[in-house]
Amino acid sequence: MMHEWDTFAVVVGGSAGALVGLLFVAISIHAARMAASADLRGRAAQTLVIFAALLLIALLLAIPEQSQRVLGAEFLVLAALVTTALIWLDHRARQTDSPRPESRLRVG
């Protein structure tokens, strides 16, 4: 039954892998700016966690002859870990003293 998800796992895994590569290129292009801002580093880390989660989902879907119950448990553990990591990284990014630019778009 899980063989129906093979193509999906390949597409998600390939896309997430490509996006991780693009994230590293973007970070390396703006390395000086990233080094100066803890907030930007935190946001980049959050993005990396999301892409890594997509890669792990693809890997879990690609495991042959795995029961749906085990896969569901793996997804729940992964969701809990990703949620914890994202909340922790967001908390760290908000605690930084890097100045936040005011929005140029004002309502009212």
N, CA, C and O atoms as CSV, one atom per row, in Angstrom:
chain,resi,resn,atom,element,x,y,z
A,1,MET,N,N,0.821,-1.197,0.000
A,1,MET,CA,C,0.000,0.000,0.000
A,1,MET,C,C,0.865,1.260,0.000
A,1,MET,O,O,0.487,2.269,-0.596
A,2,MET,N,N,2.016,1.212,0.660
A,2,MET,CA,C,2.865,2.392,0.725
A,2,MET,C,C,3.610,2.638,-0.583
A,2,MET,O,O,4.147,3.726,-0.789
A,3,HIS,N,N,3.651,1.645,-1.470
A,3,HIS,CA,C,4.336,1.844,-2.745
A,3,HIS,C,C,3.688,2.947,-3.567
A,3,HIS,O,O,4.309,3.487,-4.483
A,4,GLU,N,N,2.451,3.283,-3.248
A,4,GLU,CA,C,1.758,4.364,-3.947
A,4,GLU,C,C,2.393,5.724,-3.646
A,4,GLU,O,O,2.188,6.684,-4.389
A,5,TRP,N,N,3.155,5.807,-2.570
A,5,TRP,CA,C,3.769,7.052,-2.153
A,5,TRP,C,C,5.210,7.194,-2.644
A,5,TRP,O,O,5.863,8.198,-2.358
A,6,ASP,N,N,5.704,6.209,-3.371
A,6,ASP,CA,C,7.097,6.239,-3.832
A,6,ASP,C,C,7.417,7.485,-4.647
A,6,ASP,O,O,8.417,8.157,-4.393
A,7,THR,N,N,6.583,7.790,-5.612
A,7,THR,CA,C,6.827,8.955,-6.465
A,7,THR,C,C,6.794,10.243,-5.657
A,7,THR,O,O,7.614,11.138,-5.859
A,8,PHE,N,N,5.850,10.325,-4.752
A,8,PHE,CA,C,5.760,11.503,-3.890
A,8,PHE,C,C,7.038,11.667,-3.070
A,8,PHE,O,O,7.569,12.772,-2.960
A,9,ALA,N,N,7.528,10.576,-2.498
A,9,ALA,CA,C,8.742,10.632,-1.686
A,9,ALA,C,C,9.932,11.093,-2.513
A,9,ALA,O,O,10.760,11.868,-2.035
A,10,VAL,N,N,10.019,10.621,-3.744
A,10,VAL,CA,C,11.125,11.018,-4.618
A,10,VAL,C,C,11.042,12.506,-4.949
A,10,VAL,O,O,12.051,13.210,-4.908
A,11,VAL,N,N,9.851,12.980,-5.274
A,11,VAL,CA,C,9.675,14.395,-5.628
A,11,VAL,C,C,9.965,15.296,-4.432
A,11,VAL,O,O,10.675,16.294,-4.563
A,12,VAL,N,N,9.420,14.952,-3.274
A,12,VAL,CA,C,9.633,15.773,-2.074
A,12,VAL,C,C,11.103,15.756,-1.660
A,12,VAL,O,O,11.678,16.796,-1.339
A,13,GLY,N,N,11.694,14.585,-1.670
A,13,GLY,CA,C,13.101,14.485,-1.286
A,13,GLY,C,C,14.010,15.244,-2.224
A,13,GLY,O,O,14.922,15.941,-1.780
A,14,GLY,N,N,13.770,15.116,-3.524
A,14,GLY,CA,C,14.584,15.848,-4.496
A,14,GLY,C,C,14.407,17.348,-4.387
A,14,GLY,O,O,15.377,18.102,-4.466
A,15,SER,N,N,13.171,17.781,-4.207
A,15,SER,CA,C,12.898,19.216,-4.080
A,15,SER,C,C,13.519,19.784,-2.812
A,15,SER,O,O,14.124,20.855,-2.841
A,16,ALA,N,N,13.371,19.072,-1.702
A,16,ALA,CA,C,13.941,19.553,-0.438
A,16,ALA,C,C,15.463,19.592,-0.514
A,16,ALA,O,O,16.089,20.515,0.006
A,17,GLY,N,N,16.049,18.606,-1.152
A,17,GLY,CA,C,17.508,18.607,-1.309
A,17,GLY,C,C,17.984,19.793,-2.117
A,17,GLY,O,O,18.985,20.425,-1.778
A,18,ALA,N,N,17.266,20.096,-3.189
A,18,ALA,CA,C,17.624,21.257,-4.014
A,18,ALA,C,C,17.457,22.555,-3.223
A,18,ALA,O,O,18.279,23.463,-3.341
A,19,LEU,N,N,16.411,22.642,-2.430
A,19,LEU,CA,C,16.173,23.854,-1.644
A,19,LEU,C,C,17.220,24.046,-0.556
A,19,LEU,O,O,17.601,25.177,-0.253
A,20,VAL,N,N,17.686,22.951,0.030
A,20,VAL,CA,C,18.763,23.054,1.018
A,20,VAL,C,C,20.011,23.615,0.347
A,20,VAL,O,O,20.698,24.465,0.913
A,21,GLY,N,N,20.298,23.142,-0.849
A,21,GLY,CA,C,21.443,23.671,-1.595
A,21,GLY,C,C,21.301,25.151,-1.884
A,21,GLY,O,O,22.263,25.906,-1.741
A,22,LEU,N,N,20.114,25.575,-2.288
A,22,LEU,CA,C,19.877,27.001,-2.552
A,22,LEU,C,C,19.995,27.831,-1.278
A,22,LEU,O,O,20.483,28.961,-1.312
A,23,LEU,N,N,19.549,27.273,-0.160
A,23,LEU,CA,C,19.676,27.987,1.117
A,23,LEU,C,C,21.146,28.215,1.457
A,23,LEU,O,O,21.516,29.304,1.896
A,24,PHE,N,N,21.986,27.200,1.260
A,24,PHE,CA,C,23.411,27.367,1.543
A,24,PHE,C,C,24.053,28.385,0.602
A,24,PHE,O,O,24.941,29.130,1.017
A,25,VAL,N,N,23.622,28.426,-0.644
A,25,VAL,CA,C,24.145,29.426,-1.584
A,25,VAL,C,C,23.744,30.823,-1.122
A,25,VAL,O,O,24.571,31.735,-1.105
A,26,ALA,N,N,22.476,30.993,-0.749
A,26,ALA,CA,C,22.004,32.306,-0.293
A,26,ALA,C,C,22.744,32.755,0.962
A,26,ALA,O,O,23.106,33.925,1.090
A,27,ILE,N,N,22.966,31.832,1.880
A,27,ILE,CA,C,23.687,32.178,3.111
A,27,ILE,C,C,25.127,32.550,2.799
A,27,ILE,O,O,25.658,33.504,3.368
A,28,SER,N,N,25.762,31.811,1.903
A,28,SER,CA,C,27.166,32.108,1.598
A,28,SER,C,C,27.307,33.429,0.842
A,28,SER,O,O,28.310,34.122,1.012
A,29,ILE,N,N,26.341,33.787,0.025
A,29,ILE,CA,C,26.385,35.068,-0.689
A,29,ILE,C,C,26.278,36.225,0.293
A,29,ILE,O,O,26.932,37.254,0.125
A,30,HIS,N,N,25.456,36.056,1.313
A,30,HIS,CA,C,25.225,37.110,2.304
A,30,HIS,C,C,25.873,36.764,3.637
A,30,HIS,O,O,25.301,37.043,4.691
A,31,ALA,N,N,27.049,36.165,3.607
A,31,ALA,CA,C,27.706,35.677,4.818
A,31,ALA,C,C,27.978,36.799,5.826
A,31,ALA,O,O,27.766,36.615,7.025
A,32,ALA,N,N,28.439,37.939,5.361
A,32,ALA,CA,C,28.750,39.037,6.284
A,32,ALA,C,C,27.489,39.534,6.986
A,32,ALA,O,O,27.495,39.793,8.189
A,33,ARG,N,N,26.422,39.661,6.228
A,33,ARG,CA,C,25.158,40.126,6.801
A,33,ARG,C,C,24.596,39.089,7.789
A,33,ARG,O,O,24.051,39.446,8.834
A,34,MET,N,N,24.736,37.814,7.445
A,34,MET,CA,C,24.258,36.744,8.324
A,34,MET,C,C,25.076,36.708,9.624
A,34,MET,O,O,24.526,36.493,10.705
A,35,ALA,N,N,26.383,36.919,9.506
A,35,ALA,CA,C,27.243,36.888,10.683
A,35,ALA,C,C,26.913,38.031,11.643
A,35,ALA,O,O,27.098,37.903,12.854
A,36,ALA,N,N,26.430,39.129,11.108
A,36,ALA,CA,C,26.142,40.299,11.940
A,36,ALA,C,C,24.772,40.229,12.604
A,36,ALA,O,O,24.499,41.010,13.515
A,37,SER,N,N,23.919,39.332,12.181
A,37,SER,CA,C,22.551,39.317,12.692
A,37,SER,C,C,22.186,37.941,13.244
A,37,SER,O,O,22.061,36.973,12.495
A,38,ALA,N,N,22.019,37.870,14.540
A,38,ALA,CA,C,21.579,36.621,15.167
A,38,ALA,C,C,20.162,36.273,14.735
A,38,ALA,O,O,19.804,35.099,14.637
A,39,ASP,N,N,19.358,37.303,14.476
A,39,ASP,CA,C,17.987,37.093,14.028
A,39,ASP,C,C,17.973,36.379,12.664
A,39,ASP,O,O,17.225,35.420,12.474
A,40,LEU,N,N,18.793,36.842,11.729
A,40,LEU,CA,C,18.855,36.204,10.416
A,40,LEU,C,C,19.395,34.782,10.514
A,40,LEU,O,O,18.924,33.891,9.807
A,41,ARG,N,N,20.362,34.565,11.369
A,41,ARG,CA,C,20.890,33.208,11.555
A,41,ARG,C,C,19.808,32.280,12.093
A,41,ARG,O,O,19.699,31.128,11.672
A,42,GLY,N,N,19.019,32.785,13.016
A,42,GLY,CA,C,17.927,31.980,13.564
A,42,GLY,C,C,16.880,31.643,12.530
A,42,GLY,O,O,16.388,30.516,12.475
A,43,ARG,N,N,16.539,32.626,11.705
A,43,ARG,CA,C,15.538,32.385,10.653
A,43,ARG,C,C,16.075,31.411,9.605
A,43,ARG,O,O,15.329,30.576,9.095
A,44,ALA,N,N,17.349,31.513,9.287
A,44,ALA,CA,C,17.950,30.570,8.343
A,44,ALA,C,C,17.952,29.161,8.937
A,44,ALA,O,O,17.722,28.185,8.223
A,45,ALA,N,N,18.208,29.055,10.231
A,45,ALA,CA,C,18.189,27.750,10.888
A,45,ALA,C,C,16.781,27.156,10.880
A,45,ALA,O,O,16.619,25.949,10.703
A,46,GLN,N,N,15.760,27.999,11.071
A,46,GLN,CA,C,14.389,27.520,11.004
A,46,GLN,C,C,14.074,26.980,9.606
A,46,GLN,O,O,13.439,25.935,9.463
A,47,THR,N,N,14.517,27.693,8.597
A,47,THR,CA,C,14.289,27.247,7.223
A,47,THR,C,C,14.985,25.918,6.972
A,47,THR,O,O,14.426,25.033,6.324
A,48,LEU,N,N,16.190,25.779,7.479
A,48,LEU,CA,C,16.927,24.528,7.317
A,48,LEU,C,C,16.209,23.375,8.021
A,48,LEU,O,O,16.167,22.266,7.488
A,49,VAL,N,N,15.649,23.612,9.195
A,49,VAL,CA,C,14.904,22.578,9.919
A,49,VAL,C,C,13.697,22.125,9.097
A,49,VAL,O,O,13.414,20.930,9.024
A,50,ILE,N,N,12.991,23.062,8.485
A,50,ILE,CA,C,11.819,22.717,7.676
A,50,ILE,C,C,12.231,21.868,6.475
A,50,ILE,O,O,11.584,20.865,6.173
A,51,PHE,N,N,13.300,22.264,5.790
A,51,PHE,CA,C,13.759,21.481,4.643
A,51,PHE,C,C,14.252,20.106,5.076
A,51,PHE,O,O,14.016,19.116,4.384
A,52,ALA,N,N,14.935,20.039,6.214
A,52,ALA,CA,C,15.401,18.749,6.725
A,52,ALA,C,C,14.215,17.852,7.066
A,52,ALA,O,O,14.262,16.642,6.844
A,53,ALA,N,N,13.157,18.444,7.604
A,53,ALA,CA,C,11.953,17.668,7.912
A,53,ALA,C,C,11.357,17.076,6.631
A,53,ALA,O,O,10.912,15.928,6.624
A,54,LEU,N,N,11.348,17.853,5.560
A,54,LEU,CA,C,10.847,17.328,4.287
A,54,LEU,C,C,11.691,16.166,3.793
A,54,LEU,O,O,11.161,15.173,3.295
A,55,LEU,N,N,13.002,16.288,3.931
A,55,LEU,CA,C,13.883,15.184,3.543
A,55,LEU,C,C,13.615,13.942,4.390
A,55,LEU,O,O,13.580,12.828,3.867
A,56,LEU,N,N,13.429,14.126,5.678
A,56,LEU,CA,C,13.153,12.986,6.551
A,56,LEU,C,C,11.807,12.339,6.245
A,56,LEU,O,O,11.676,11.117,6.313
A,57,ILE,N,N,10.811,13.148,5.910
A,57,ILE,CA,C,9.512,12.599,5.502
A,57,ILE,C,C,9.675,11.724,4.272
A,57,ILE,O,O,9.135,10.620,4.202
A,58,ALA,N,N,10.425,12.231,3.303
A,58,ALA,CA,C,10.664,11.454,2.086
A,58,ALA,C,C,11.392,10.154,2.401
A,58,ALA,O,O,11.062,9.107,1.844
A,59,LEU,N,N,12.377,10.213,3.290
A,59,LEU,CA,C,13.102,8.999,3.667
A,59,LEU,C,C,12.191,7.999,4.377
A,59,LEU,O,O,12.247,6.801,4.102
A,60,LEU,N,N,11.364,8.487,5.278
A,60,LEU,CA,C,10.463,7.584,5.998
A,60,LEU,C,C,9.460,6.930,5.049
A,60,LEU,O,O,9.125,5.757,5.212
A,61,LEU,N,N,8.985,7.681,4.064
A,61,LEU,CA,C,8.049,7.117,3.092
A,61,LEU,C,C,8.712,6.092,2.186
A,61,LEU,O,O,8.044,5.205,1.656
A,62,ALA,N,N,10.012,6.208,2.008
A,62,ALA,CA,C,10.727,5.313,1.099
A,62,ALA,C,C,11.165,4.008,1.755
A,62,ALA,O,O,11.661,3.117,1.066
A,63,ILE,N,N,10.995,3.873,3.062
A,63,ILE,CA,C,11.382,2.627,3.742
A,63,ILE,C,C,10.440,1.514,3.290
A,63,ILE,O,O,9.223,1.633,3.435
A,64,PRO,N,N,10.998,0.435,2.744
A,64,PRO,CA,C,10.132,-0.631,2.218
A,64,PRO,C,C,9.488,-1.469,3.323
A,64,PRO,O,O,10.061,-1.652,4.397
A,65,GLU,N,N,8.306,-1.964,3.043
A,65,GLU,CA,C,7.560,-2.893,3.903
A,65,GLU,C,C,7.416,-2.409,5.341
A,65,GLU,O,O,7.585,-3.177,6.288
A,66,GLN,N,N,7.108,-1.147,5.487
A,66,GLN,CA,C,6.911,-0.557,6.806
A,66,GLN,C,C,5.412,-0.454,7.060
A,66,GLN,O,O,4.666,-0.029,6.178
A,67,SER,N,N,4.969,-0.829,8.232
A,67,SER,CA,C,3.534,-0.770,8.516
A,67,SER,C,C,3.092,0.686,8.662
A,67,SER,O,O,3.890,1.569,8.979
A,68,GLN,N,N,1.818,0.907,8.426
A,68,GLN,CA,C,1.276,2.258,8.545
A,68,GLN,C,C,1.333,2.748,9.989
A,68,GLN,O,O,1.512,3.941,10.235
A,69,ARG,N,N,1.184,1.850,10.923
A,69,ARG,CA,C,1.235,2.224,12.337
A,69,ARG,C,C,2.629,2.741,12.712
A,69,ARG,O,O,2.758,3.754,13.399
A,70,VAL,N,N,3.659,2.042,12.260
A,70,VAL,CA,C,5.031,2.465,12.545
A,70,VAL,C,C,5.324,3.791,11.847
A,70,VAL,O,O,5.925,4.687,12.440
A,71,LEU,N,N,4.902,3.914,10.596
A,71,LEU,CA,C,5.114,5.165,9.863
A,71,LEU,C,C,4.411,6.326,10.563
A,71,LEU,O,O,4.967,7.419,10.671
A,72,GLY,N,N,3.198,6.089,11.032
A,72,GLY,CA,C,2.471,7.126,11.756
A,72,GLY,C,C,3.197,7.553,13.028
A,72,GLY,O,O,3.274,8.740,13.344
A,73,ALA,N,N,3.729,6.568,13.754
A,73,ALA,CA,C,4.481,6.878,14.970
A,73,ALA,C,C,5.740,7.683,14.639
A,73,ALA,O,O,6.088,8.624,15.352
A,74,GLU,N,N,6.417,7.307,13.557
A,74,GLU,CA,C,7.608,8.051,13.138
A,74,GLU,C,C,7.252,9.485,12.770
A,74,GLU,O,O,7.983,10.416,13.109
A,75,PHE,N,N,6.140,9.664,12.081
A,75,PHE,CA,C,5.708,11.012,11.715
A,75,PHE,C,C,5.368,11.840,12.958
A,75,PHE,O,O,5.677,13.030,13.011
A,76,LEU,N,N,4.737,11.221,13.949
A,76,LEU,CA,C,4.411,11.953,15.178
A,76,LEU,C,C,5.671,12.390,15.914
A,76,LEU,O,O,5.752,13.520,16.396
A,77,VAL,N,N,6.648,11.504,16.002
A,77,VAL,CA,C,7.909,11.859,16.664
A,77,VAL,C,C,8.613,12.962,15.891
A,77,VAL,O,O,9.116,13.916,16.485
A,78,LEU,N,N,8.651,12.836,14.567
A,78,LEU,CA,C,9.279,13.870,13.742
A,78,LEU,C,C,8.568,15.207,13.906
A,78,LEU,O,O,9.218,16.245,14.025
A,79,ALA,N,N,7.243,15.189,13.913
A,79,ALA,CA,C,6.478,16.432,14.082
A,79,ALA,C,C,6.778,17.084,15.425
A,79,ALA,O,O,6.920,18.304,15.504
A,80,ALA,N,N,6.874,16.279,16.484
A,80,ALA,CA,C,7.178,16.825,17.806
A,80,ALA,C,C,8.585,17.428,17.834
A,80,ALA,O,O,8.789,18.506,18.391
A,81,LEU,N,N,9.548,16.733,17.235
A,81,LEU,CA,C,10.923,17.254,17.210
A,81,LEU,C,C,11.023,18.542,16.390
A,81,LEU,O,O,11.668,19.501,16.815
A,82,VAL,N,N,10.394,18.563,15.228
A,82,VAL,CA,C,10.446,19.750,14.367
A,82,VAL,C,C,9.756,20.924,15.047
A,82,VAL,O,O,10.268,22.043,15.025
A,83,THR,N,N,8.603,20.677,15.647
A,83,THR,CA,C,7.886,21.751,16.344
A,83,THR,C,C,8.721,22.313,17.483
A,83,THR,O,O,8.812,23.529,17.648
A,84,THR,N,N,9.330,21.439,18.267
A,84,THR,CA,C,10.185,21.878,19.375
A,84,THR,C,C,11.360,22.707,18.863
A,84,THR,O,O,11.674,23.759,19.419
A,85,ALA,N,N,12.005,22.228,17.805
A,85,ALA,CA,C,13.152,22.949,17.244
A,85,ALA,C,C,12.741,24.321,16.719
A,85,ALA,O,O,13.438,25.308,16.955
A,86,LEU,N,N,11.613,24.391,16.007
A,86,LEU,CA,C,11.166,25.671,15.446
A,86,LEU,C,C,10.792,26.669,16.536
A,86,LEU,O,O,11.111,27.854,16.435
A,87,ILE,N,N,10.119,26.191,17.570
A,87,ILE,CA,C,9.755,27.089,18.675
A,87,ILE,C,C,11.006,27.585,19.391
A,87,ILE,O,O,11.106,28.770,19.709
A,88,TRP,N,N,11.962,26.693,19.649
A,88,TRP,CA,C,13.202,27.077,20.316
A,88,TRP,C,C,13.983,28.084,19.476
A,88,TRP,O,O,14.473,29.082,20.004
A,89,LEU,N,N,14.102,27.829,18.171
A,89,LEU,CA,C,14.829,28.758,17.295
A,89,LEU,C,C,14.118,30.107,17.209
A,89,LEU,O,O,14.771,31.150,17.164
A,90,ASP,N,N,12.795,30.092,17.186
A,90,ASP,CA,C,12.040,31.347,17.154
A,90,ASP,C,C,12.255,32.123,18.446
A,90,ASP,O,O,12.431,33.341,18.424
A,91,HIS,N,N,12.241,31.423,19.558
A,91,HIS,CA,C,12.471,32.076,20.851
A,91,HIS,C,C,13.860,32.716,20.899
A,91,HIS,O,O,14.010,33.848,21.359
A,92,ARG,N,N,14.873,31.989,20.425
A,92,ARG,CA,C,16.236,32.533,20.388
A,92,ARG,C,C,16.327,33.740,19.466
A,92,ARG,O,O,16.993,34.722,19.795
A,93,ALA,N,N,15.661,33.676,18.306
A,93,ALA,CA,C,15.727,34.785,17.359
A,93,ALA,C,C,15.053,36.031,17.928
A,93,ALA,O,O,15.509,37.147,17.677
A,94,ARG,N,N,13.988,35.856,18.680
A,94,ARG,CA,C,13.278,37.005,19.265
A,94,ARG,C,C,14.053,37.640,20.414
A,94,ARG,O,O,13.860,38.821,20.706
A,95,GLN,N,N,14.918,36.884,21.064
A,95,GLN,CA,C,15.684,37.407,22.194
A,95,GLN,C,C,16.916,38.189,21.769
A,95,GLN,O,O,17.583,38.784,22.615
A,96,THR,N,N,17.228,38.201,20.499
A,96,THR,CA,C,18.423,38.899,20.051
A,96,THR,C,C,18.217,40.395,20.145
A,96,THR,O,O,17.090,40.888,20.179
A,97,ASP,N,N,19.317,41.098,20.185
A,97,ASP,CA,C,19.245,42.554,20.261
A,97,ASP,C,C,19.473,43.197,18.905
A,97,ASP,O,O,19.725,44.400,18.823
A,98,SER,N,N,19.387,42.402,17.830
A,98,SER,CA,C,19.557,42.999,16.506
A,98,SER,C,C,18.331,43.838,16.182
A,98,SER,O,O,17.198,43.414,16.411
A,99,PRO,N,N,18.565,45.027,15.650
A,99,PRO,CA,C,17.450,45.935,15.382
A,99,PRO,C,C,16.543,45.383,14.288
A,99,PRO,O,O,17.013,44.847,13.285
A,100,ARG,N,N,15.262,45.521,14.493
A,100,ARG,CA,C,14.285,45.107,13.494
A,100,ARG,C,C,13.896,46.316,12.663
A,100,ARG,O,O,13.494,47.341,13.214
A,101,PRO,N,N,14.007,46.214,11.360
A,101,PRO,CA,C,13.623,47.362,10.526
A,101,PRO,C,C,12.114,47.575,10.587
A,101,PRO,O,O,11.331,46.625,10.604
A,102,GLU,N,N,11.735,48.839,10.621
A,102,GLU,CA,C,10.318,49.148,10.621
A,102,GLU,C,C,9.746,48.845,9.247
A,102,GLU,O,O,10.421,48.973,8.225
A,103,SER,N,N,8.502,48.445,9.252
A,103,SER,CA,C,7.845,48.122,7.989
A,103,SER,C,C,7.650,49.394,7.172
A,103,SER,O,O,7.291,50.441,7.712
A,104,ARG,N,N,7.884,49.298,5.894
A,104,ARG,CA,C,7.680,50.457,5.018
A,104,ARG,C,C,6.201,50.620,4.673
A,104,ARG,O,O,5.765,51.683,4.231
A,105,LEU,N,N,5.456,49.571,4.879
A,105,LEU,CA,C,4.031,49.593,4.545
A,105,LEU,C,C,3.258,49.868,5.812
A,105,LEU,O,O,3.230,49.038,6.720
A,106,ARG,N,N,2.638,51.011,5.881
A,106,ARG,CA,C,1.877,51.365,7.083
A,106,ARG,C,C,0.402,51.346,6.771
A,106,ARG,O,O,-0.046,51.829,5.731
A,107,VAL,N,N,-0.332,50.781,7.686
A,107,VAL,CA,C,-1.784,50.703,7.535
A,107,VAL,C,C,-2.392,51.749,8.449
A,107,VAL,O,O,-2.009,51.870,9.613
A,108,GLY,N,N,-3.351,52.512,7.909
A,108,GLY,CA,C,-4.073,53.476,8.731
A,108,GLY,C,C,-3.516,54.789,8.707
A,108,GLY,O,O,-4.036,55.693,9.361
